[in-house]
Short mmCIF file of C-alpha atoms in Angstrom, two decimals:
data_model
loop_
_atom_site.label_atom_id
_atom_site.label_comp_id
_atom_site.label_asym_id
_atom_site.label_seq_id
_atom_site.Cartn_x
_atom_site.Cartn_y
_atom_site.Cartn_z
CA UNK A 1 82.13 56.41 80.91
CA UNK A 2 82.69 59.64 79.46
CA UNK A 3 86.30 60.44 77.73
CA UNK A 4 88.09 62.11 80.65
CA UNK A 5 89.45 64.98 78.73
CA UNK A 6 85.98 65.94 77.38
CA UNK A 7 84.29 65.62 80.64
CA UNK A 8 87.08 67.73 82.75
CA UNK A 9 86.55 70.23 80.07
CA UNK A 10 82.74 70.70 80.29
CA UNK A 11 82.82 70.56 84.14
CA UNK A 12 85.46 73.15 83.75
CA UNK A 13 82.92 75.46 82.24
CA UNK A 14 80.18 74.67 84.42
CA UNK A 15 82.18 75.88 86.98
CA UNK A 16 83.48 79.05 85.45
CA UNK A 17 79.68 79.67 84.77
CA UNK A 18 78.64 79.33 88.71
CA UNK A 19 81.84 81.81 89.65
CA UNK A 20 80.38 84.01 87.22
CA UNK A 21 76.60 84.07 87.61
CA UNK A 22 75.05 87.03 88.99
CA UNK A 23 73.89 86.28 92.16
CA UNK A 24 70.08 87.17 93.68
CA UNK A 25 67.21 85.78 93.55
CA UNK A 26 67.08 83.41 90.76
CA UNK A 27 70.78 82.44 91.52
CA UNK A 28 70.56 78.72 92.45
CA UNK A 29 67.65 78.07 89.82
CA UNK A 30 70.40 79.05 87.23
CA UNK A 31 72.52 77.16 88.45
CA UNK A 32 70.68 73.90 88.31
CA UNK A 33 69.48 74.28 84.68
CA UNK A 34 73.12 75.08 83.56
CA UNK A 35 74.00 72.04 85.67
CA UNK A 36 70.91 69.80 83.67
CA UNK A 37 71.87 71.45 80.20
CA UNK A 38 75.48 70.99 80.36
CA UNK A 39 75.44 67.04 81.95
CA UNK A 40 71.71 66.33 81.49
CA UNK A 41 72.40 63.74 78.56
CA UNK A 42 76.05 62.88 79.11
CA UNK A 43 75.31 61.49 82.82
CA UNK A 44 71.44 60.61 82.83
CA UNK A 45 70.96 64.06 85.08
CA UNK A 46 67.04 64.70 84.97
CA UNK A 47 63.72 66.61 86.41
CA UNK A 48 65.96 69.12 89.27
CA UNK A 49 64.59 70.29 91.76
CA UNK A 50 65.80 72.29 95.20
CA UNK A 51 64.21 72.45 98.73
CA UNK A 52 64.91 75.21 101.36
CA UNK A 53 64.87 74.72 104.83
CA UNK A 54 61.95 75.98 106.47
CA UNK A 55 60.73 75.76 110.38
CA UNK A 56 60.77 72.02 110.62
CA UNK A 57 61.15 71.24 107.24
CA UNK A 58 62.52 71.31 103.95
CA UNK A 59 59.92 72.82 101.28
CA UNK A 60 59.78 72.99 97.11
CA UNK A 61 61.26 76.37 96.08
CA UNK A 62 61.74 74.94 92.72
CA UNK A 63 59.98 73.68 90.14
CA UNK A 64 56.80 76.08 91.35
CA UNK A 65 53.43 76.13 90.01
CA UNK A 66 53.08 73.29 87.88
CA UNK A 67 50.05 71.45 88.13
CA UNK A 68 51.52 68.51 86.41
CA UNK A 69 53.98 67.27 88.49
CA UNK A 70 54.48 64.92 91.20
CA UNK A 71 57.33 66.04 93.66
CA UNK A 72 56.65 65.97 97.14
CA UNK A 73 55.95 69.98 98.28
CA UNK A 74 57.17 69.21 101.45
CA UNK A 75 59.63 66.52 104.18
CA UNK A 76 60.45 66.64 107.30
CA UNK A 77 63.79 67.55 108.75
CA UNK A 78 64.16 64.67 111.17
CA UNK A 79 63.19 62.64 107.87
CA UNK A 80 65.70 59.62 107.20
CA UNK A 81 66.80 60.53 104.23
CA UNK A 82 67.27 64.04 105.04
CA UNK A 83 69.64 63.24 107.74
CA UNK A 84 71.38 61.16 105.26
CA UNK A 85 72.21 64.08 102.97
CA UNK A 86 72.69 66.38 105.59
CA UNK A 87 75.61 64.18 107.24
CA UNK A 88 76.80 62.79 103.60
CA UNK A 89 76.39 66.24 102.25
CA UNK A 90 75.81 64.26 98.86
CA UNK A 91 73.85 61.02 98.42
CA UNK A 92 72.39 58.32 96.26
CA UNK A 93 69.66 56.45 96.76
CA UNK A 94 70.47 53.67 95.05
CA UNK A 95 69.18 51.03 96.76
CA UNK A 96 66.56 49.16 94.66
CA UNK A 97 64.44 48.49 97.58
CA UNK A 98 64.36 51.67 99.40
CA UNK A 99 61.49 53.89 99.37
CA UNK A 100 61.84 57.64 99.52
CA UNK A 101 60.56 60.76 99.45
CA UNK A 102 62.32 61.43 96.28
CA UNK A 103 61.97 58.05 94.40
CA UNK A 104 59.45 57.02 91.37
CA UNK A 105 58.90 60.47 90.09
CA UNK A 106 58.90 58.63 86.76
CA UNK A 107 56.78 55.70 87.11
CA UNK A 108 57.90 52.72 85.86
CA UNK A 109 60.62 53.90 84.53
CA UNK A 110 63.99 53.29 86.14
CA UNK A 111 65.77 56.22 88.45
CA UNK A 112 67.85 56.58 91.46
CA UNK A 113 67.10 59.97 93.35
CA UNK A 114 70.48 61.60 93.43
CA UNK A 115 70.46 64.75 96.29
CA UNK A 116 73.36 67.15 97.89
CA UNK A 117 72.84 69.97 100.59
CA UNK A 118 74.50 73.42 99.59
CA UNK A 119 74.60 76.13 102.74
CA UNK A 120 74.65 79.90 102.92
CA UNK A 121 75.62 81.33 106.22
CA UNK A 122 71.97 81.54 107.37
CA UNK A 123 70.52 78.96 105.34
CA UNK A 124 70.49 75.12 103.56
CA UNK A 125 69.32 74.17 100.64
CA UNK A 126 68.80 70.49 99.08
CA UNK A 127 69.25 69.71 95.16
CA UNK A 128 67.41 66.95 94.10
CA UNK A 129 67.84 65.14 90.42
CA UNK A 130 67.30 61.86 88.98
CA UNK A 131 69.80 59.37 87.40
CA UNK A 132 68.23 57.50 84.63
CA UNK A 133 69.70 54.61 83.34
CA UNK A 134 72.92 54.33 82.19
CA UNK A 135 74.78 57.21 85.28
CA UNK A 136 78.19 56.25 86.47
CA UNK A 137 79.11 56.75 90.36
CA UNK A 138 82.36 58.10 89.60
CA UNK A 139 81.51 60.46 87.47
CA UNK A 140 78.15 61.90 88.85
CA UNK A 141 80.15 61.86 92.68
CA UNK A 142 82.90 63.94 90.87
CA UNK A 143 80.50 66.13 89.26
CA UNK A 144 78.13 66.77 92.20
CA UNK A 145 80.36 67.64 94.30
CA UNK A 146 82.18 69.48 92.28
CA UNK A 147 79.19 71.60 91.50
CA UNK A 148 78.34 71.67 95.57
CA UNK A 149 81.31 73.53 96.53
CA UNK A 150 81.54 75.86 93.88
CA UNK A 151 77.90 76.97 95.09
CA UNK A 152 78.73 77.05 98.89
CA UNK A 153 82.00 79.15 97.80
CA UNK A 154 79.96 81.28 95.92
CA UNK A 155 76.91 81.71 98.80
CA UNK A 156 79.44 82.10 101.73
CA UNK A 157 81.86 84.71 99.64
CA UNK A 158 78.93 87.12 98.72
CA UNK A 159 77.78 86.92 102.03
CA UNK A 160 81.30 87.99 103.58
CA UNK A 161 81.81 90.49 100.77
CA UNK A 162 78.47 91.67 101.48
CA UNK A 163 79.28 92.21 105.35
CA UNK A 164 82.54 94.21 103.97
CA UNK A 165 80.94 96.18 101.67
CA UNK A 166 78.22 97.43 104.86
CA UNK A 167 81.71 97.63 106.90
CA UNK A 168 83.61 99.66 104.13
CA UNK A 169 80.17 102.18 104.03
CA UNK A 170 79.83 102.36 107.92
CA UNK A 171 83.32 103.28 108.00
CA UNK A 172 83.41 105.65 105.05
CA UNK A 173 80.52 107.21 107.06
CA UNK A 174 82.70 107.73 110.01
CA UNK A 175 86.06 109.03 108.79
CA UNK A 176 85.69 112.36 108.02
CA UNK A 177 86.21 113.18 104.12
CA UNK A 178 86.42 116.56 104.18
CA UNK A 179 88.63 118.72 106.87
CA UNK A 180 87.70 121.73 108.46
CA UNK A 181 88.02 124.79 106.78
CA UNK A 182 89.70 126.85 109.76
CA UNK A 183 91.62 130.48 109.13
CA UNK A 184 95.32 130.36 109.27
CA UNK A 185 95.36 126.95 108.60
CA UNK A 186 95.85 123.77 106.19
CA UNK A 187 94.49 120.65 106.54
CA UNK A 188 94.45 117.00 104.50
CA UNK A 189 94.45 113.66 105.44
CA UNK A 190 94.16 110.00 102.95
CA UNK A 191 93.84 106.81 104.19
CA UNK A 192 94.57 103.99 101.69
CA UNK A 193 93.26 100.42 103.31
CA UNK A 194 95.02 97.75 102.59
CA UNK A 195 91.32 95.48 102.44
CA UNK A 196 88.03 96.51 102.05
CA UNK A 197 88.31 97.83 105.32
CA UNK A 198 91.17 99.20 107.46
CA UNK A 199 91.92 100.18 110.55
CA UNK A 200 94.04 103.45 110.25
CA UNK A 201 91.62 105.79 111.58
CA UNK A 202 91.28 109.89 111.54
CA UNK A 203 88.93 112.77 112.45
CA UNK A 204 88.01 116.22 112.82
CA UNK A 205 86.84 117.91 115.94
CA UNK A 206 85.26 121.82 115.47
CA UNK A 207 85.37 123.88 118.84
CA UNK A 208 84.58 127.25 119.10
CA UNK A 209 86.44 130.54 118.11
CA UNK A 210 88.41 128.88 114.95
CA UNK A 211 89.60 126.27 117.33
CA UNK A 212 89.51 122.25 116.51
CA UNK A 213 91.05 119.10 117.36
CA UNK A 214 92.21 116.00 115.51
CA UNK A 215 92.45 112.13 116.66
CA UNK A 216 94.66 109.83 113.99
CA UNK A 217 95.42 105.90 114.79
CA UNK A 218 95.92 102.66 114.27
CA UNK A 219 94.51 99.42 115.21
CA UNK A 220 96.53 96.23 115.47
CA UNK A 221 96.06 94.12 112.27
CA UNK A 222 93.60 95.31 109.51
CA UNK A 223 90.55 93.92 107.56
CA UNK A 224 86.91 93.26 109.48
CA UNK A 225 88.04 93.31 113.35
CA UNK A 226 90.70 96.44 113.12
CA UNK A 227 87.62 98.24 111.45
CA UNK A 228 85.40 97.68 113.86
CA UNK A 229 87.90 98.90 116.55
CA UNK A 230 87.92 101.78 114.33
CA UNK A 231 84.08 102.32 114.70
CA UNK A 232 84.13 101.85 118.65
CA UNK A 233 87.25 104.53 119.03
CA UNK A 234 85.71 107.33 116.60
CA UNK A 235 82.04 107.01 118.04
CA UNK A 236 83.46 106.68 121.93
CA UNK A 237 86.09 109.77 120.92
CA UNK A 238 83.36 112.09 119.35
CA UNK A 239 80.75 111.45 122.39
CA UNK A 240 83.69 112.78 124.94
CA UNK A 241 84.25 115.39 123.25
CA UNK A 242 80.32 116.50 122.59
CA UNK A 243 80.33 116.78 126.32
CA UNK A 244 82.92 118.65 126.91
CA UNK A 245 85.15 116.21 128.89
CA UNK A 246 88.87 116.69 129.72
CA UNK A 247 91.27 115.28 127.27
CA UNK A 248 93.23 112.92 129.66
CA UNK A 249 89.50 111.73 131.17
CA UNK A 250 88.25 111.38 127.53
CA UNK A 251 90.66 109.40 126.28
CA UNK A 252 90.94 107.39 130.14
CA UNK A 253 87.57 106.18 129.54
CA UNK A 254 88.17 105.43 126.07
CA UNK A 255 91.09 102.62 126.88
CA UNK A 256 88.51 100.89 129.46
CA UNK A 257 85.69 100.52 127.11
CA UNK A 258 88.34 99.34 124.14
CA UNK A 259 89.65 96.84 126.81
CA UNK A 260 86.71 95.34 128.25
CA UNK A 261 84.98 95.58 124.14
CA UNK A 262 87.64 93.86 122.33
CA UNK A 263 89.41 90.70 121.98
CA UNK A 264 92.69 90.54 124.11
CA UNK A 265 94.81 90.90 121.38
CA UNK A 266 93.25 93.92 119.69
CA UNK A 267 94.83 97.69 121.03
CA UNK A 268 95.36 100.46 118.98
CA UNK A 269 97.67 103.42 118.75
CA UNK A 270 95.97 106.89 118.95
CA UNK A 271 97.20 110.49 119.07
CA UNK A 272 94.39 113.23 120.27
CA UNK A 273 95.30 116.73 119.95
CA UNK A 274 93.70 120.04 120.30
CA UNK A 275 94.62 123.60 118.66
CA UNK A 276 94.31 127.26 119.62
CA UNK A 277 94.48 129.97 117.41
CA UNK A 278 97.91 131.05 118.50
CA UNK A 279 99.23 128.22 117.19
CA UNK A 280 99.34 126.32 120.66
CA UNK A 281 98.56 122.77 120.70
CA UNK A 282 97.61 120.11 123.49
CA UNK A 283 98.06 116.51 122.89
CA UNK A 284 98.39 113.37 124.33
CA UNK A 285 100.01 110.26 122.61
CA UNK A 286 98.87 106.69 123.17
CA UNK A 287 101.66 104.55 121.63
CA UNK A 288 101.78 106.01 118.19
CA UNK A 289 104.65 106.98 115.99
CA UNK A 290 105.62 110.40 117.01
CA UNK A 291 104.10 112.76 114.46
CA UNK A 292 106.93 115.25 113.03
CA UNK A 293 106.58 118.98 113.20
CA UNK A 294 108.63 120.77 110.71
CA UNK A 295 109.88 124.37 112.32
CA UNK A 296 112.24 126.47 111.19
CA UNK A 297 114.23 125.42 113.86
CA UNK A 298 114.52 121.94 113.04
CA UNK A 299 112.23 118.93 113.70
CA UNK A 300 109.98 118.35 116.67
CA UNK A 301 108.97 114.92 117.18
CA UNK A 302 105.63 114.21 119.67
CA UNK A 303 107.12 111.59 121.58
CA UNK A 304 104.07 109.21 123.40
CA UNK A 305 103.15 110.34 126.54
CA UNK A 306 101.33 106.99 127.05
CA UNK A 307 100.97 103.03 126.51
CA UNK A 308 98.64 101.88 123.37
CA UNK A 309 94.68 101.81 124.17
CA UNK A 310 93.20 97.91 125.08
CA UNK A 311 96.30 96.74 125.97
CA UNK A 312 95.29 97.36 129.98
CA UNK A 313 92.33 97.64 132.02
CA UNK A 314 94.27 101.19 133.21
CA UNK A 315 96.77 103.40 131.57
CA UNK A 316 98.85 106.44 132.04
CA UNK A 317 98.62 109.03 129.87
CA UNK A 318 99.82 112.19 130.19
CA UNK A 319 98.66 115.69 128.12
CA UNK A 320 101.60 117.93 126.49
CA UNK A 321 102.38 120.96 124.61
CA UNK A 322 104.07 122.34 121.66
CA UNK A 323 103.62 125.31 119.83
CA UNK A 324 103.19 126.13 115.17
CA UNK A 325 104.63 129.26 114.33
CA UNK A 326 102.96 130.23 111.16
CA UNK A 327 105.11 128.18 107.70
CA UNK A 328 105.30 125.30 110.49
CA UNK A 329 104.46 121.99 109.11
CA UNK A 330 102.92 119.01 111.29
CA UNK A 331 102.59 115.20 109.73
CA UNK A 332 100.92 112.26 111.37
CA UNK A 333 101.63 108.67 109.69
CA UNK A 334 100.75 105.15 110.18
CA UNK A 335 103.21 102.16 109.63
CA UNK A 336 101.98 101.54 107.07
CA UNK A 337 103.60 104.40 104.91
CA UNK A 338 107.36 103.79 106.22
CA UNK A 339 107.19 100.11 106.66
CA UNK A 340 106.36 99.63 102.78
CA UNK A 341 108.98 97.55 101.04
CA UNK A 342 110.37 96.71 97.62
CA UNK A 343 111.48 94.06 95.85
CA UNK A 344 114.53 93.79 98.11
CA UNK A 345 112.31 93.89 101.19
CA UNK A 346 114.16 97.21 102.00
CA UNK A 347 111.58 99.60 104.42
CA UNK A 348 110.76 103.22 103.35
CA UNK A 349 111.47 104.34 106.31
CA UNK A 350 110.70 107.74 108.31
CA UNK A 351 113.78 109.09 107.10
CA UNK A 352 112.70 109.14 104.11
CA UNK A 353 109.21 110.57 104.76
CA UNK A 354 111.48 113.22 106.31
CA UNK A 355 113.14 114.23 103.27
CA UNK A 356 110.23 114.38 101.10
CA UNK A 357 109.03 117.07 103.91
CA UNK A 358 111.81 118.85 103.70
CA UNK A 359 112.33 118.71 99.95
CA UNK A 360 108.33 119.88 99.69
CA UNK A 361 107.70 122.07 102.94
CA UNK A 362 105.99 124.70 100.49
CA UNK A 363 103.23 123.11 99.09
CA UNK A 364 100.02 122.85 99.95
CA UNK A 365 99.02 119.85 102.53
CA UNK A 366 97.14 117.91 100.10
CA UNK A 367 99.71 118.21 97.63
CA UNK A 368 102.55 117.07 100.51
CA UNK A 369 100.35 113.86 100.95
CA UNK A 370 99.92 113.00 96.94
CA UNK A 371 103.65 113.12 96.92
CA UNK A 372 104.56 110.98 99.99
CA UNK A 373 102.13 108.18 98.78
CA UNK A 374 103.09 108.69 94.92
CA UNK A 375 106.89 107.76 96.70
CA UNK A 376 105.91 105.59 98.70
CA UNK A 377 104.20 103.50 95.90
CA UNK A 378 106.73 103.81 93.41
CA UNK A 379 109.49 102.54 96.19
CA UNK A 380 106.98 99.25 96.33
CA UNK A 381 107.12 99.06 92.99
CA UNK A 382 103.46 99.71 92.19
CA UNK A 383 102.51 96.51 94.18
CA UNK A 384 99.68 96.03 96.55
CA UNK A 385 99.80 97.79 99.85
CA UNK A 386 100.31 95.19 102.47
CA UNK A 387 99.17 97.35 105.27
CA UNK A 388 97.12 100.30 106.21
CA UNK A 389 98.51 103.18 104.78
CA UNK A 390 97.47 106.77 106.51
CA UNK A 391 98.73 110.28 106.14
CA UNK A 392 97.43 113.60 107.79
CA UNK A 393 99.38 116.99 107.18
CA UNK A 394 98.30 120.65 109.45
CA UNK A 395 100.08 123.22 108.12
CA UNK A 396 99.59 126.75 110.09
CA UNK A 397 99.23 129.33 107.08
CA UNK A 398 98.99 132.99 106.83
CA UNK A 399 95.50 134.24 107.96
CA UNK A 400 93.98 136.14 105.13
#
């Protein structure tokens, strides 16, 4: 047997090598000659091969073209011995008197085949060596199947990271990066995701005469499923209002196709609002925070006028008014933003969103939100958002 310390320590790199190889085409050849290179003399590892699973079968992908050797192009899937690996996941064929499709590659020379079954989400594959004499069961079982499930990590992870990566597009796609430019007023909004993917959600809706509306939410939880609740509520918000429908309608017919589309546990908060050139503005609140609007006056908070969308086949929502008088300042937030903590697991709280408001009413609405999430972080103490983090400010400005 090898010396444990130097066999830990060269299996140790092998497996560094697999989390680091660039994955594509040639990934799982790689693999397999780092695997016969690194252990091919120190445990009797020889002649790899690996078969994909085709209709029915399992076929050579590798060795290809080589007129000189002898490995069977093609077995069966209701094969013995491919059952065997598929239940055992790894397997040696080490009895002397068994004949299989993998055995006497070599002649006369002694060999046990020695095969394990690595899977991607939408496909298996079968590696295929041979022990020559002088392989330990300990040690090639260790190293096998240490090797297997580094690959399967490695397959299913670039898959899922691949399925992000098209979420994290489709949803960059969706969320408007750019606001209106609209006279006599000022518009930003920044999302921060707390994954790949979130589910705070925003958008911009352009009517005629100067006028527009905005939508801003949040979905319960975050990651893959929140997103796609995203998707269904920005596509399902931008068709009503294409057609012209009435807000409370709209947004009626948004909560039944949420509730009947989504898991019973997914809803999501969503404010809808719509703005005149006046400065008048109709809304309707579904369960989310009340967004602040800074007057003169004092503070205006835009209380829900309704339950959260998916939570019911039917809600109640109601449309209301308030009116931006021209230095006004109006900021929707997910809790994200005031439910970041710090070390002493302390909240930073809409209080003291508040203040920053009030301590920076003059600048510009981009600049507002820079400064509430430059707080905001710092307060965490630099660390990694937990949740979705979301911030939309409408100032109403001067018309030049």
């Amino acid at each position: 047997m090898l010396e444990p310390k130097y066999f830990y320590r060269k299996l140790d790199s092998l497996l560094a090598g697999i989390g680091k190889e660039k994955t594509g085409q040639d990934f799982l050849f790689n693999i397999l000659m780092k695997l016969e290179d690194t252990f091919g003399t120190d445990l009797q590892i020889r002649r790899g091969r690996i078969y994909q699973e085709v209709a029915a079968g399992f076929e050579l992908i590798y060795p290809v073209e080589e007129d000189d050797n002898d490995y069977t192009d093609r077995i069966p899937s209701d094969t013995y011995e491919i059952q065997l690996i598929l239940r055992s996941r790894l397997y040696l064929f080490d009895d002397p008197g068994a004949s299989t499709p993998f055995k006497n590659f070599t002649g006369f020379e002694y060999s046990v085949p020695a095969a394990f079954v690595v899977n991607s989400p939408d496909q298996k594959y079968i590696f295929v060596f041979e022990l020559m004499s002088g392989w330990v069961r300990e040690e090639i079982e260790f190293c096998l199947n240490a090797v297997r499930r580094a690959v399967n990590y490695r397959l299913f992870s670039e898959a899922v990271i691949g399925e992000l990566q098209q979420a994290a597009r489709i949803q960059q796609s969706l969320i408007a990066s750019v606001p209106p430019v609209i006279p006599g007023w000022d518009i930003a909004a920044r999302s921060k995701p707390a994954e790949l993917v979130g589910g705070d959600l925003y958008d911009y809706f352009k009517f005629e005469a100067d006028e527009f509306g905005i939508c801003f939410g949040d979905a319960s939880g975050h990651g893959l499923p929140a997103a796609l609740m995203v998707r269904d509520v920005v596509t399902g918000l931008r068709m009503g209002v294409e057609k012209h429908m009435k807000m409370v309608y709209t947004l009626k017919k948004l909560n039944e196709v949420i509730y009947r589309g989504s898991y019973s546990t997914s809803f999501i908060s969503l404010f809808f609002a719509e703005f005149e050139n006046n400065g008048n503005l109709f809304y309707a609140n579904g369960g989310h925070p009340a967004p602040l609007l800074f007057k003169k006056s004092g503070l205006v908070e835009l209380q829900p006028t309704g339950l959260i969308f998916g939570a019911f086949p039917d809600i109640s929502i109601k449309r209301s008014f308030a009116h931006m008088d021209e230095g006004d300042t109006l900021l929707l937030y997910s809790d994200g933003i005031i439910e970041r903590q710090n070390g002493n697991e302390e909240f930073f709280t809409v209080e003291r969103v508040k203040q920053i408001v009030r301590e920076h009413q003059n600048m510009g609405a981009s600049e507002l939100i820079e400064v509430i999430f430059e707080e905001a972080d710092k307060f965490g103490g630099g660390a990694k958002w937990d949740d979705d983090a979301t911030l939309m400010v409408i100032k109403k400005v001067k018309t030049a």
